[in-house]
Coordinates of C-alpha atoms and ligand atoms in Angstrom, one line a residue:
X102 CA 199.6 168.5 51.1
X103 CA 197.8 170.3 48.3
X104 CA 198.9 173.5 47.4
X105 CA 195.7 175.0 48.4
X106 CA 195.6 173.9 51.7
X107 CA 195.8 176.6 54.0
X108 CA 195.2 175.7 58.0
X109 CA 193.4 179.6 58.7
X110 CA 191.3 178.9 55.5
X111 CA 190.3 175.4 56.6
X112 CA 189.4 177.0 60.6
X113 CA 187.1 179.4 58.3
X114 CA 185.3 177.0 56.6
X115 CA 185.2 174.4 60.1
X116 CA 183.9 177.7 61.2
X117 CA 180.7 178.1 58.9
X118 CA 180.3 174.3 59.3
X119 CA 179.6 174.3 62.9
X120 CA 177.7 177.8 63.4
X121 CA 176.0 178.3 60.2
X122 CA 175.4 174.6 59.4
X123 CA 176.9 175.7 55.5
X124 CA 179.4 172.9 54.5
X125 CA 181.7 174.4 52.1
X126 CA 184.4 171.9 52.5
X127 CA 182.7 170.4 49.4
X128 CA 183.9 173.1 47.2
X129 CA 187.4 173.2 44.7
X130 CA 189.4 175.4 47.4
X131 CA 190.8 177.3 44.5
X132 CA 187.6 179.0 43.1
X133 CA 186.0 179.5 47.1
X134 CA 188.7 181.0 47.9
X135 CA 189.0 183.5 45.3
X136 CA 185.2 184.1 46.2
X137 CA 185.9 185.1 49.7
X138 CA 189.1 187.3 48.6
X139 CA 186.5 189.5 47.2
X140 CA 184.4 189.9 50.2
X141 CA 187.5 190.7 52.3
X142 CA 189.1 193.2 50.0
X143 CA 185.1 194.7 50.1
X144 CA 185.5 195.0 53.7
X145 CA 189.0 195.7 53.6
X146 CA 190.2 192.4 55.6
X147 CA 193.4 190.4 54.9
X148 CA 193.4 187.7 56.7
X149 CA 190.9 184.6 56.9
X150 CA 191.9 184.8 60.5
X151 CA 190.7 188.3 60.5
X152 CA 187.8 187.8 58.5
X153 CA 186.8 185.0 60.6
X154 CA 186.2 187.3 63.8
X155 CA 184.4 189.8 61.5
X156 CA 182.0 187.3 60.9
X157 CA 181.6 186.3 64.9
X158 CA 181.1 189.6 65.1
X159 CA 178.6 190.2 62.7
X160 CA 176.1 187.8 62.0
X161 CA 174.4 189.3 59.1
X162 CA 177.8 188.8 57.2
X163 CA 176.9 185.3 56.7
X164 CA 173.9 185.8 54.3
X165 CA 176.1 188.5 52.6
X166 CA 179.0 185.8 52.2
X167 CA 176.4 183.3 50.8
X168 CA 175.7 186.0 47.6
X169 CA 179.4 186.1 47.0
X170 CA 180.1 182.5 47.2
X171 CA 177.3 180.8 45.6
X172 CA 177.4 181.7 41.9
X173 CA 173.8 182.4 40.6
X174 CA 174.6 183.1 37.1
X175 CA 172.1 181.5 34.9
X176 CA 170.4 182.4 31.9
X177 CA 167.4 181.1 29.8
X178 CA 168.4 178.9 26.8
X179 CA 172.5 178.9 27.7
X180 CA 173.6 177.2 25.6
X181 CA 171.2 177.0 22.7
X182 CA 172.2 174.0 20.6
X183 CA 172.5 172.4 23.6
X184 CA 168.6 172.5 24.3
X185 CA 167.6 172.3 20.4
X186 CA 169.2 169.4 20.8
X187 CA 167.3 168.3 23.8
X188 CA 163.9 169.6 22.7
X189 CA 164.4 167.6 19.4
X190 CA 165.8 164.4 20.2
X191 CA 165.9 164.0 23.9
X192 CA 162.1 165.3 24.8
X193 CA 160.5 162.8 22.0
X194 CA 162.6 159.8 23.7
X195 CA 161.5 160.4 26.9
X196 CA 157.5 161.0 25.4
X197 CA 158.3 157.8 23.6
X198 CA 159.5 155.4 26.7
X199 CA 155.8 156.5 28.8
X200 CA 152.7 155.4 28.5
X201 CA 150.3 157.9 27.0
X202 CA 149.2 159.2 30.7
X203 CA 152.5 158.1 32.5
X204 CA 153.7 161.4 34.6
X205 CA 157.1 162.7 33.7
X206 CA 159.4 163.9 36.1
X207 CA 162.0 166.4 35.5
X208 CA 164.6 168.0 38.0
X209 CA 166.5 171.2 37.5
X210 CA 169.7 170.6 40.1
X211 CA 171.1 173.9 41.5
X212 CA 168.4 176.1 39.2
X213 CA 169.6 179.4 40.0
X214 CA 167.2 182.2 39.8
X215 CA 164.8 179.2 37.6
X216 CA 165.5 180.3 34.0
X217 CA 166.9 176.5 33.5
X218 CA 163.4 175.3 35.0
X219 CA 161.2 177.8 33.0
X220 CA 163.3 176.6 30.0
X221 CA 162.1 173.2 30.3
X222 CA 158.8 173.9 31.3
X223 CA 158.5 175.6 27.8
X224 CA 159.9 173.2 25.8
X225 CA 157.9 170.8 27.5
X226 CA 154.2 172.3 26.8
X227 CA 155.9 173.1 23.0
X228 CA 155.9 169.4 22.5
X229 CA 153.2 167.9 24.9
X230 CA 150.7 171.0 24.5
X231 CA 149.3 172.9 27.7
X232 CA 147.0 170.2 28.3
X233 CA 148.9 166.9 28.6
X234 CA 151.6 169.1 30.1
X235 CA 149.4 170.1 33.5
X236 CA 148.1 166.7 33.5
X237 CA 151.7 164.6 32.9
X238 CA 154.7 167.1 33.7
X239 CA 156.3 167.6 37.0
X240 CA 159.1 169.8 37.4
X241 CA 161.2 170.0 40.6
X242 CA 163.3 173.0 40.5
X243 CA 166.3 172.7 43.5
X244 CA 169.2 174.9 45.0
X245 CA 171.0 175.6 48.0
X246 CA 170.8 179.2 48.0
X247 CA 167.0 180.3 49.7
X248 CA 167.7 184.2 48.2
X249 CA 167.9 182.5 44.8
X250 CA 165.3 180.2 45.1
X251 CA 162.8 183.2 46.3
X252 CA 163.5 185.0 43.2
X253 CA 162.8 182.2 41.1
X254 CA 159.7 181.6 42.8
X255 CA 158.6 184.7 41.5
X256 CA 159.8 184.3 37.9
X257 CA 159.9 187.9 36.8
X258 CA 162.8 188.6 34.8
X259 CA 164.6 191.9 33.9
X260 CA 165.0 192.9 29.8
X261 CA 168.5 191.7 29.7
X262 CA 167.8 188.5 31.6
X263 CA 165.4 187.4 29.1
X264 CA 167.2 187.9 26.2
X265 CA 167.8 184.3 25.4
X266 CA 164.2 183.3 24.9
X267 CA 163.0 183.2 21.3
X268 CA 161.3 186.3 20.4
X269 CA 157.9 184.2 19.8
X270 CA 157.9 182.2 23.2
X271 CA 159.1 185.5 25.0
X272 CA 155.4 186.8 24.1
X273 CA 153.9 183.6 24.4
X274 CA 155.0 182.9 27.8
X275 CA 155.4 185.9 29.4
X276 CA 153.6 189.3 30.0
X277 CA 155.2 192.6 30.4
X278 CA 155.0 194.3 33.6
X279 CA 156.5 197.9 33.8
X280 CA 160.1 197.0 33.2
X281 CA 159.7 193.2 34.2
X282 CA 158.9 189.9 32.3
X283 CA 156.7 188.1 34.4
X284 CA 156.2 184.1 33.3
X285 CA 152.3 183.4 32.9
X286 CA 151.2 182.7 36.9
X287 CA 149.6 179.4 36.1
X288 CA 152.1 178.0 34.7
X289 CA 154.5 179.2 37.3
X290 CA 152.8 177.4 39.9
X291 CA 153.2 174.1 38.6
X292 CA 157.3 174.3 39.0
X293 CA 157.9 173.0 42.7
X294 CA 160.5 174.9 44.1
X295 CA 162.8 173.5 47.2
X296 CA 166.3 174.0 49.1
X297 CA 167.9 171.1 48.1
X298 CA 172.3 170.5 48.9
X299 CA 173.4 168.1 46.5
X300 CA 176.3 167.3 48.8
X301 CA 174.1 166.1 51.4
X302 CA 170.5 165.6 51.0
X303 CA 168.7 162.8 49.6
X304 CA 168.6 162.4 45.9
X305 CA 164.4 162.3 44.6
X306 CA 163.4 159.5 42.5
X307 CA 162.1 158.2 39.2
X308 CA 163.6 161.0 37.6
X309 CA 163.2 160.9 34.0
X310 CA 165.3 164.4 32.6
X311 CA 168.3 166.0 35.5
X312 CA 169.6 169.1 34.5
X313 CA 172.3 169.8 36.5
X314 CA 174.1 172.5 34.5
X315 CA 177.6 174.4 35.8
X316 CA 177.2 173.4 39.4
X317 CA 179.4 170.2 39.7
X318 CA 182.0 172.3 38.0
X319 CA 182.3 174.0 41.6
X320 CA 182.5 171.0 43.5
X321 CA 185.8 168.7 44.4
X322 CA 186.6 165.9 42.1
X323 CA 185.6 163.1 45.3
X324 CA 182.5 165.3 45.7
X325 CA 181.3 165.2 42.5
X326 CA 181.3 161.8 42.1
X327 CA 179.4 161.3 45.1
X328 CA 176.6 163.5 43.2
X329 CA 177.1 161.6 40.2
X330 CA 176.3 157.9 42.3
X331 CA 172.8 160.2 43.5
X332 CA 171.9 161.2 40.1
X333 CA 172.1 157.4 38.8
X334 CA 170.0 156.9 41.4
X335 CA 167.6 159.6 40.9
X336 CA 167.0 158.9 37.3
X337 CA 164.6 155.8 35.7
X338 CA 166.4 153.2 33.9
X339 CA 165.3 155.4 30.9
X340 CA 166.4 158.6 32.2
X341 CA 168.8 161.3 30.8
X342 CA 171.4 163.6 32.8
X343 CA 171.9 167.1 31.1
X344 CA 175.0 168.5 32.2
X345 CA 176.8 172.1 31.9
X346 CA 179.0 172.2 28.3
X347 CA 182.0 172.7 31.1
X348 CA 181.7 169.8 33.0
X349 CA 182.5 165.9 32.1
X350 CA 182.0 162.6 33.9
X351 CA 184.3 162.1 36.7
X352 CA 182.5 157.8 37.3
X353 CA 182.4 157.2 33.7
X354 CA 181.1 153.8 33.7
X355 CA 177.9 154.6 35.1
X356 CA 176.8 157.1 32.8
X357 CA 176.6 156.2 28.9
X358 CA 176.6 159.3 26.6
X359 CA 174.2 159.7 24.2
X360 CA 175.7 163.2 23.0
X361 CA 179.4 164.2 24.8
X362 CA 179.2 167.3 22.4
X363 CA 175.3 168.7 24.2
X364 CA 176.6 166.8 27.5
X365 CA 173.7 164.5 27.9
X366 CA 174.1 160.9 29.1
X367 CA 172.0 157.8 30.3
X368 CA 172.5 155.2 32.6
X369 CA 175.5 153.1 32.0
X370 CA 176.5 150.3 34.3
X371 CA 174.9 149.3 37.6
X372 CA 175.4 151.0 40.6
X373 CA 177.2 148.7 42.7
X374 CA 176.8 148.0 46.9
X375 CA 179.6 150.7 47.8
X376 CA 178.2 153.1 44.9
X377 CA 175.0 153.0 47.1
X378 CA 177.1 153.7 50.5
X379 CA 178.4 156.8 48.8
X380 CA 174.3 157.9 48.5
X381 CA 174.6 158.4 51.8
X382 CA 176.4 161.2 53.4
X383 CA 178.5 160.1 56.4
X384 CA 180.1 157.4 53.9
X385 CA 181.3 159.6 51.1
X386 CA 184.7 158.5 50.4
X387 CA 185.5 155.3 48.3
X388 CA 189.0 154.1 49.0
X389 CA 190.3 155.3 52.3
X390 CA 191.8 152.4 54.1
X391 CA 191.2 153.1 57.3
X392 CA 190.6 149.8 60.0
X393 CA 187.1 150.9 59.9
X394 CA 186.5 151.2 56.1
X395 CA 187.8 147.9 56.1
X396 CA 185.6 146.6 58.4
X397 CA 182.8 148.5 56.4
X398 CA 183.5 146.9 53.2
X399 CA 183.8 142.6 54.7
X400 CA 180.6 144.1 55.9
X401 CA 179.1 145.3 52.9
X402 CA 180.4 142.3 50.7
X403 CA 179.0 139.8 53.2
X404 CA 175.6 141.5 53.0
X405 CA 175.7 141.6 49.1
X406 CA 177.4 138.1 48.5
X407 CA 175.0 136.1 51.1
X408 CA 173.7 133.1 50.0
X409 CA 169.9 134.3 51.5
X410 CA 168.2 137.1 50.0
X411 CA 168.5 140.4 52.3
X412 CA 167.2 143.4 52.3
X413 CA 167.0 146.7 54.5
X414 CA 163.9 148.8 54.8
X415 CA 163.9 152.3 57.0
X416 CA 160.8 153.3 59.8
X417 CA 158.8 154.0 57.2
X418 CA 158.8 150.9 54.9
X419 CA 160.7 152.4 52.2
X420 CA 163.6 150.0 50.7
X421 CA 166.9 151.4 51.4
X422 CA 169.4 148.2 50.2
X423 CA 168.9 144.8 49.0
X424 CA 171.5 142.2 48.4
X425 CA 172.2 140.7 44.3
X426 CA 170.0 137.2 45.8
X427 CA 166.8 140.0 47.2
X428 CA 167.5 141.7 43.5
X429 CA 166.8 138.4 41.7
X430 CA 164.0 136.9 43.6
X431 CA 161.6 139.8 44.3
X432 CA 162.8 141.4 40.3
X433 CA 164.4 144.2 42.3
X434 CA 166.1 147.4 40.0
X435 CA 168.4 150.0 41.3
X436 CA 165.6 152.6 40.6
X437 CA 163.7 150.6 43.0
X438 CA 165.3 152.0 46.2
X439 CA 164.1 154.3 47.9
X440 CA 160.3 153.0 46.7
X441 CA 157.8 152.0 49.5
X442 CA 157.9 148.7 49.3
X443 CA 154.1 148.3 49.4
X444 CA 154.5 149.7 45.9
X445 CA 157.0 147.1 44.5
X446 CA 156.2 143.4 43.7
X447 CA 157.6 142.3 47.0
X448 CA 154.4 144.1 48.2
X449 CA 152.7 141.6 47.3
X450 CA 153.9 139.1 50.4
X451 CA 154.9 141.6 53.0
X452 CA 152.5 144.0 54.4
X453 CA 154.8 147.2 54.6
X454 CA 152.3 149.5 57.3
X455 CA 151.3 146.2 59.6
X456 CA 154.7 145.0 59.2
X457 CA 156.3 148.4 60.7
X458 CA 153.3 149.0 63.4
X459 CA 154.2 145.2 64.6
X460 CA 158.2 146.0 64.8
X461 CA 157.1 149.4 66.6
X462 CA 155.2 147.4 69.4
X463 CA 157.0 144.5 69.9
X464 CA 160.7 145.7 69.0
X465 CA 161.8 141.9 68.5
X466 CA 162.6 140.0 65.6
X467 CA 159.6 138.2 63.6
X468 CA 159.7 135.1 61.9
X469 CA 157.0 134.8 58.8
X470 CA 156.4 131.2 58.5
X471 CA 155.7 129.0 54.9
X472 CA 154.6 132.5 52.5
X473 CA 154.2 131.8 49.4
X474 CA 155.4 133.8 46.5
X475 CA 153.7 132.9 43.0
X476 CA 155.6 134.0 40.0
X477 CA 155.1 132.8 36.5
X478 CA 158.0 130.0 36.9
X479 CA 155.9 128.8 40.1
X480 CA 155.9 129.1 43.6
X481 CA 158.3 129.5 45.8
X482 CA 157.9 129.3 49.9
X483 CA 159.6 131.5 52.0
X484 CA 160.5 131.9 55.6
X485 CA 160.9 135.4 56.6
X486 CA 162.9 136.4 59.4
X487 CA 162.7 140.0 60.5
X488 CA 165.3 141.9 62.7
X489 CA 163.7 145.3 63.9
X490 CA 167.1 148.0 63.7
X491 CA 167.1 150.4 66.7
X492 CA 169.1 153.5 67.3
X493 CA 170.5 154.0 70.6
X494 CA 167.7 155.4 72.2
X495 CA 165.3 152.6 71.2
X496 CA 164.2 154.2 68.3
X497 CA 162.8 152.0 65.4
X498 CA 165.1 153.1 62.5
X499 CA 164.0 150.3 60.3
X500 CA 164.4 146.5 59.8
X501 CA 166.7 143.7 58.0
X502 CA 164.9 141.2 56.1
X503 CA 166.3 137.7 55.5
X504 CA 164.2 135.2 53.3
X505 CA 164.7 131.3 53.8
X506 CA 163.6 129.5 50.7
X507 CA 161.6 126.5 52.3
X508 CA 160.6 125.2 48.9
X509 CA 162.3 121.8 49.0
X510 CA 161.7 120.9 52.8
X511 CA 157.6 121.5 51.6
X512 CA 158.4 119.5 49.1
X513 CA 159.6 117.1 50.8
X514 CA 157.0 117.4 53.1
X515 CA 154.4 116.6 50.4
X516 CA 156.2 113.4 49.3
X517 CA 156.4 112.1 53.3
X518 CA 152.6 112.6 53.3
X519 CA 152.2 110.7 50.1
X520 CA 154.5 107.6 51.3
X521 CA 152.9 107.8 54.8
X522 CA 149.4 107.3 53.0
X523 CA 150.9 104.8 51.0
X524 CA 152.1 103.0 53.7
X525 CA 148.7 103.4 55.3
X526 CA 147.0 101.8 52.0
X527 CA 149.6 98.9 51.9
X528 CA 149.2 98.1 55.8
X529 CA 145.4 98.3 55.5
X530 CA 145.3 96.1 52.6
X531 CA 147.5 93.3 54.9
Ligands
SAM114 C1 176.2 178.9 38.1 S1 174.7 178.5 38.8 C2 174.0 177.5 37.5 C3 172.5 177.8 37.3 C4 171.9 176.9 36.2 N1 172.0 175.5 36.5 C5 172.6 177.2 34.8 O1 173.4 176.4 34.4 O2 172.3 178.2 34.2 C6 175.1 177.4 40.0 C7 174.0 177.2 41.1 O3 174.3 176.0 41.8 C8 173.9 176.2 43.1 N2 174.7 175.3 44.0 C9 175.9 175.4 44.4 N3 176.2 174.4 45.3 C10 175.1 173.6 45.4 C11 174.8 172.5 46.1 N4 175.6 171.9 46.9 N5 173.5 172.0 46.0 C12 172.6 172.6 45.2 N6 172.8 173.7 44.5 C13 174.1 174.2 44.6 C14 174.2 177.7 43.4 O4 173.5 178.2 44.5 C15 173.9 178.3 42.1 O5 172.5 178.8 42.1

């Protein structure tokens, strides 16, 4: 048992879990704990045990608990050669792989009190210029903490906290209000701002810079590498991942690094099937062999290994898994989950909105008969068999997809036809 495991601590945390709906068990149980030592010994409690009733007891004590345990510490430019180095090599790359009006999507993982966000959004209108920056940029800026979020909403910033910005931006960004530094309110507004829990919720998508800087460094080893299988995910094959100068890969091979000293990395390898079961959060760990995980994986390997292209779409038509046969044939890429599929060249045979409206009124499986997919090395015909998923109260929570190439049997077909006629000819001629 590790050393830190301590059965009162572990009730606490259960505790929170239950009531509060705040997962903590995420979190290195060294550092949390030292976090909630200094709560008690504010409130003069020495026992988790005892701190745990104080906290039945008072309800407010939760938000107050929050402050102590979720570190907000932040500051703009940390790390300045870090984002030197990022304004002058990383920004042009990413300018580089677009298309002069493509949108560029950047998200700022556990942002703090939004310095990091503000950050980018400044080096971003330095390079693109105001303009192209309203029309092309989006920044997502994400935490758990609400109180830290609401703060950064508001991006006004204390002297001290602003003493990392360049002298020159400082008064080109930012006016001076009383005491405060208050960012420039249009482009304040264009930073999204969102509770977002990296441990559990849903990476976004197409991301093409995530700065997630000093926040895995709080999280267990399992835990982080969870995240890690999200980010891949989240970014474009092109994408970068800007981490804090503490922190280091824990699932090497799917990050490349393009600079270990500034912590910045691309995509490296492919995420593979059971990467993608770890996206999702009631399958988080990778190697417990339990009866059930090893039911799991002849599962997921008989999915991925089939000889018929599968894939799995949720209630809403957006692509959750395909199978390496579905990847070939409809040119599927990891950064393609998660997509509507309406949106993706397999949108071009199945009619994602009819498709779901059909599954919700007849709750059957379908069969699509003879379609015909046209690429540029010719046409292949498909059967399409359809298997509506439903939860246990009847729910539609999406549908499996198996295609059935039929492209021989047509031919086939065709060349019957032919000899029939021939036949025909020969017997007439008799
Ligand atoms: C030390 S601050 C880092 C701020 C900023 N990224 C930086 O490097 O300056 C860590 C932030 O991560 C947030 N955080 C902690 N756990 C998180 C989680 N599971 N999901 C999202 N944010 C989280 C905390 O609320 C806190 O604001």
């Amino acid at each position: 048992m590790s050393e830190d495991y301590n059965p009162d601590f572990e009730t606490l945390l259960s505790y929170l879990k239950q009531n509060c709906g705040c997962d903590l068990t995420f979190y290195k149980r060294d550092s949390l704990m030292r976090r909630f030592q200094r709560r008690m010994r504010d409130l003069k409690i020495d026992s988790y045990t005892n701190y745990l009733q104080y906290l039945q007891r008072h309800p407010n004590e939760y938000t107050t608990l929050l402050d102590t345990i979720f570190i907000n510490f932040s500051g703009f430019f940390r790390d300045r050669d870090c984002w030197t180095y990022l304004a002058s090599t990383i920004i042009p790359q990413i300018i580089a792989n677009k298309q002069p009006q493509e949108k560029i999507r950047v998200w700022s993982a556990g942002c703090a009190y939004g310095q990091e966000a503000y950050t980018l959004l400044i080096l971003l209108v330095e390079t693109l210029g105001i303009e192209q920056y309203l029309e092309r940029v989006q920044i997502f800026a994400t935490d758990v903490d609400d109180s830290a979020l609401t703060l950064a909403r508001r991006a006004s910033y204390s002297e001290e906290e602003v003493v990392g910005i360049p002298i020159e931006l400082l008064s080109k960004y930012f006016h001076k209000n009383e005491q405060r530094y208050v960012l420039d309110p249009k482009l304040r507004s264009t930073i999204v701002f969102g509770r977002h829990n990296l441990t559990i919720n849903a990476p976004m998508s197409k991301i093409d810079l995530l700065v997630c800087r000093n926040v895995l460094i709080y999280l267990h080893v399992k835990t982080q590498a969870s995240v890690l299988v999200r980010f891949h995910f989240a970014l474009t094959n092109k994408g970068f991942l800007f981490l804090g100068n503490a922190e280091s890969l824990t699932n090497k091979e799917i990050f490349t690094p393009v600079s270990l000293k500034h912590r910045i990395y691309t995509k490296g390898q492919s995420l593979t099937l059971e990467d993608h079961f770890l996206i999702r959060p009631q399958t988080r760990t990778k190697t417990v062999l339990d009866p059930l995980s090893t039911q799991t994986l002849v599962w997921q390997t008989a999915f991925e290994k089939s000889a018929f292209p599968q894939l799995a779409i949720d209630a809403k038509g957006y692509l959750i898994v395909a199978n390496d046969q579905a990847c070939k044939l409809f040119s599927i890429q990891n950064s393609d989950l998660g997509t509507f599929i309406q949106n993706l060249e397999l949108g071009r045979i199945i009619k994602a909105l009819a498709l779901i409206r059909q599954l919700n009124r007849e709750r059957r499986a379908l069969k699509k008969q003879n379609i015909e997919w046209v690429t540029e090395i010719g046409t292949t015909h498909l059967d399409i068999y359809i298997q509506p998923i439903l939860d246990t109260s009847g729910t539609l929570i999406g549908a499996n997809l198996t295609f059935i190439d039929i492209t021989k049997y047509i031919h086939l077909d065709l060349e019957l036809e032919h000899l029939r006629l021939k036949l025909a000819k020969i017997s007439n001629g008799l």
